[in-house]
PDB file of C-alpha atoms in Angstrom:
ATOM      1  CA  UNK A   1      93.515 122.639 106.257  1.00  0.00           C
ATOM      2  CA  UNK A   2      92.648 120.196 103.621  1.00  0.00           C
ATOM      3  CA  UNK A   3      95.215 117.514 102.190  1.00  0.00           C
ATOM      4  CA  UNK A   4      96.040 118.300  98.304  1.00  0.00           C
ATOM      5  CA  UNK A   5      96.880 114.735  97.104  1.00  0.00           C
ATOM      6  CA  UNK A   6      97.445 116.153  93.389  1.00  0.00           C
ATOM      7  CA  UNK A   7      97.786 119.762  92.310  1.00  0.00           C
ATOM      8  CA  UNK A   8      95.598 119.814  89.073  1.00  0.00           C
ATOM      9  CA  UNK A   9      97.211 123.110  88.174  1.00  0.00           C
ATOM     10  CA  UNK A  10     100.608 121.177  87.885  1.00  0.00           C
ATOM     11  CA  UNK A  11      99.148 118.351  85.803  1.00  0.00           C
ATOM     12  CA  UNK A  12      97.372 120.808  83.570  1.00  0.00           C
ATOM     13  CA  UNK A  13     100.832 122.527  83.052  1.00  0.00           C
ATOM     14  CA  UNK A  14     102.639 119.274  82.505  1.00  0.00           C
ATOM     15  CA  UNK A  15      99.804 118.514  80.236  1.00  0.00           C
ATOM     16  CA  UNK A  16     100.460 121.471  78.022  1.00  0.00           C
ATOM     17  CA  UNK A  17     104.199 121.126  78.202  1.00  0.00           C
ATOM     18  CA  UNK A  18     104.323 117.276  77.277  1.00  0.00           C
ATOM     19  CA  UNK A  19     101.528 117.246  74.659  1.00  0.00           C
ATOM     20  CA  UNK A  20     101.070 113.607  73.160  1.00  0.00           C
ATOM     21  CA  UNK A  21     103.603 112.348  75.573  1.00  0.00           C
ATOM     22  CA  UNK A  22     101.668 113.437  78.876  1.00  0.00           C
ATOM     23  CA  UNK A  23     100.074 109.715  79.146  1.00  0.00           C
ATOM     24  CA  UNK A  24     103.662 108.338  78.909  1.00  0.00           C
ATOM     25  CA  UNK A  25     104.577 110.457  81.837  1.00  0.00           C
ATOM     26  CA  UNK A  26     101.939 109.422  83.781  1.00  0.00           C
ATOM     27  CA  UNK A  27     102.821 105.515  83.025  1.00  0.00           C
ATOM     28  CA  UNK A  28     106.165 106.365  83.621  1.00  0.00           C
ATOM     29  CA  UNK A  29     105.777 107.905  87.234  1.00  0.00           C
ATOM     30  CA  UNK A  30     103.447 105.186  88.015  1.00  0.00           C
ATOM     31  CA  UNK A  31     106.012 102.675  87.477  1.00  0.00           C
ATOM     32  CA  UNK A  32     109.027 104.367  88.693  1.00  0.00           C
ATOM     33  CA  UNK A  33     106.994 105.188  91.932  1.00  0.00           C
ATOM     34  CA  UNK A  34     106.269 101.247  92.366  1.00  0.00           C
ATOM     35  CA  UNK A  35     109.895 100.755  92.128  1.00  0.00           C
ATOM     36  CA  UNK A  36     110.758 103.285  94.483  1.00  0.00           C
ATOM     37  CA  UNK A  37     108.444 101.988  97.294  1.00  0.00           C
ATOM     38  CA  UNK A  38     110.128  98.502  96.732  1.00  0.00           C
ATOM     39  CA  UNK A  39     113.525 100.287  97.403  1.00  0.00           C
ATOM     40  CA  UNK A  40     112.068 101.886 100.298  1.00  0.00           C
ATOM     41  CA  UNK A  41     110.921  98.496 101.842  1.00  0.00           C
ATOM     42  CA  UNK A  42     113.917  96.670 100.927  1.00  0.00           C
ATOM     43  CA  UNK A  43     115.979  99.746 102.658  1.00  0.00           C
ATOM     44  CA  UNK A  44     113.860  99.526 105.815  1.00  0.00           C
ATOM     45  CA  UNK A  45     114.139  95.863 105.954  1.00  0.00           C
ATOM     46  CA  UNK A  46     118.041  95.925 105.579  1.00  0.00           C
ATOM     47  CA  UNK A  47     118.164  98.870 108.126  1.00  0.00           C
ATOM     48  CA  UNK A  48     120.234 100.967 105.402  1.00  0.00           C
ATOM     49  CA  UNK A  49     119.576 104.421 106.460  1.00  0.00           C
ATOM     50  CA  UNK A  50     121.631 106.064 103.654  1.00  0.00           C
ATOM     51  CA  UNK A  51     119.484 104.004 100.968  1.00  0.00           C
ATOM     52  CA  UNK A  52     116.373 104.982 102.701  1.00  0.00           C
ATOM     53  CA  UNK A  53     117.379 108.584 102.568  1.00  0.00           C
ATOM     54  CA  UNK A  54     118.494 108.639  99.210  1.00  0.00           C
ATOM     55  CA  UNK A  55     115.473 106.808  97.871  1.00  0.00           C
ATOM     56  CA  UNK A  56     113.087 109.019  99.765  1.00  0.00           C
ATOM     57  CA  UNK A  57     114.797 112.245  98.515  1.00  0.00           C
ATOM     58  CA  UNK A  58     114.604 110.911  94.891  1.00  0.00           C
ATOM     59  CA  UNK A  59     110.734 109.897  95.339  1.00  0.00           C
ATOM     60  CA  UNK A  60     110.205 113.239  96.984  1.00  0.00           C
ATOM     61  CA  UNK A  61     111.403 115.227  93.730  1.00  0.00           C
ATOM     62  CA  UNK A  62     109.456 112.876  91.271  1.00  0.00           C
ATOM     63  CA  UNK A  63     106.319 113.767  93.453  1.00  0.00           C
ATOM     64  CA  UNK A  64     106.820 117.258  93.678  1.00  0.00           C
ATOM     65  CA  UNK A  65     107.463 117.342  89.854  1.00  0.00           C
ATOM     66  CA  UNK A  66     103.886 115.641  89.193  1.00  0.00           C
ATOM     67  CA  UNK A  67     102.094 117.779  91.845  1.00  0.00           C
ATOM     68  CA  UNK A  68     101.579 115.040  94.401  1.00  0.00           C
ATOM     69  CA  UNK A  69     102.406 117.243  97.157  1.00  0.00           C
ATOM     70  CA  UNK A  70     101.380 115.126 100.274  1.00  0.00           C
ATOM     71  CA  UNK A  71     103.048 112.284  99.128  1.00  0.00           C
ATOM     72  CA  UNK A  72     106.073 114.848  98.546  1.00  0.00           C
ATOM     73  CA  UNK A  73     105.730 115.807 102.185  1.00  0.00           C
ATOM     74  CA  UNK A  74     105.753 112.204 103.465  1.00  0.00           C
ATOM     75  CA  UNK A  75     108.873 111.534 101.519  1.00  0.00           C
ATOM     76  CA  UNK A  76     110.514 114.404 103.020  1.00  0.00           C
ATOM     77  CA  UNK A  77     109.602 113.133 106.356  1.00  0.00           C
ATOM     78  CA  UNK A  78     110.939 109.587 105.550  1.00  0.00           C
ATOM     79  CA  UNK A  79     114.333 111.241 104.128  1.00  0.00           C
ATOM     80  CA  UNK A  80     114.874 113.035 107.403  1.00  0.00           C
ATOM     81  CA  UNK A  81     114.240 109.718 109.354  1.00  0.00           C
ATOM     82  CA  UNK A  82     116.749 108.428 107.173  1.00  0.00           C
ATOM     83  CA  UNK A  83     119.147 111.251 107.673  1.00  0.00           C
ATOM     84  CA  UNK A  84     118.992 110.842 111.609  1.00  0.00           C
ATOM     85  CA  UNK A  85     119.472 107.328 111.285  1.00  0.00           C
ATOM     86  CA  UNK A  86     116.109 106.209 113.035  1.00  0.00           C
ATOM     87  CA  UNK A  87     115.311 102.842 111.743  1.00  0.00           C
ATOM     88  CA  UNK A  88     112.294 102.225 114.125  1.00  0.00           C
ATOM     89  CA  UNK A  89     110.295 105.127 112.763  1.00  0.00           C
ATOM     90  CA  UNK A  90     110.586 104.074 109.379  1.00  0.00           C
ATOM     91  CA  UNK A  91     107.834 101.376 108.939  1.00  0.00           C
ATOM     92  CA  UNK A  92     105.400 103.735 110.220  1.00  0.00           C
ATOM     93  CA  UNK A  93     106.371 106.634 107.530  1.00  0.00           C
ATOM     94  CA  UNK A  94     106.759 103.729 104.660  1.00  0.00           C
ATOM     95  CA  UNK A  95     103.106 102.584 105.441  1.00  0.00           C
ATOM     96  CA  UNK A  96     102.045 106.349 105.146  1.00  0.00           C
ATOM     97  CA  UNK A  97     103.948 106.649 101.875  1.00  0.00           C
ATOM     98  CA  UNK A  98     102.317 103.465 100.739  1.00  0.00           C
ATOM     99  CA  UNK A  99      98.891 104.619 101.601  1.00  0.00           C
ATOM    100  CA  UNK A 100      99.075 108.175  99.912  1.00  0.00           C
ATOM    101  CA  UNK A 101     100.736 106.446  96.989  1.00  0.00           C
ATOM    102  CA  UNK A 102      97.695 104.278  96.569  1.00  0.00           C
ATOM    103  CA  UNK A 103      95.386 107.599  96.561  1.00  0.00           C
ATOM    104  CA  UNK A 104      97.603 109.143  94.081  1.00  0.00           C
ATOM    105  CA  UNK A 105      97.932 106.115  91.907  1.00  0.00           C
ATOM    106  CA  UNK A 106      94.085 105.855  91.678  1.00  0.00           C
ATOM    107  CA  UNK A 107      93.962 109.641  90.722  1.00  0.00           C
ATOM    108  CA  UNK A 108      96.509 109.462  88.007  1.00  0.00           C
ATOM    109  CA  UNK A 109      95.195 106.257  86.702  1.00  0.00           C
ATOM    110  CA  UNK A 110      91.753 108.340  86.356  1.00  0.00           C
ATOM    111  CA  UNK A 111      93.868 110.919  84.624  1.00  0.00           C
ATOM    112  CA  UNK A 112      95.438 108.560  82.221  1.00  0.00           C
ATOM    113  CA  UNK A 113      91.896 106.992  81.238  1.00  0.00           C
ATOM    114  CA  UNK A 114      91.082 110.386  79.850  1.00  0.00           C
ATOM    115  CA  UNK A 115      93.637 109.580  76.979  1.00  0.00           C
ATOM    116  CA  UNK A 116      92.522 105.947  76.366  1.00  0.00           C
ATOM    117  CA  UNK A 117      90.803 105.462  73.313  1.00  0.00           C
TER     118      UNK A 117
END
């Protein structure tokens, strides 16, 4: 089974729905995601499992909304780690989230570049 980093049908639907605002949506998602990654790292550093859970939950939702399915699945796992209060597992999962976000970011930047000009 191959990993779906970004569901193209979701992006196409968003483009149809958002029209001229679609590039703004992509930009907003990328900026917001960078902030959520920072918040995840901070929660892990502070041992704040509730903040980790809530941030991962929020990030999961935004990833699902833009079709970043594998990233959403990783965030779901991180959310569960926060729910179970397992701070020792958080760094490994945060690293996986960061790695997947790097892939998604590259794909979204390429998608965004189609509208530059």
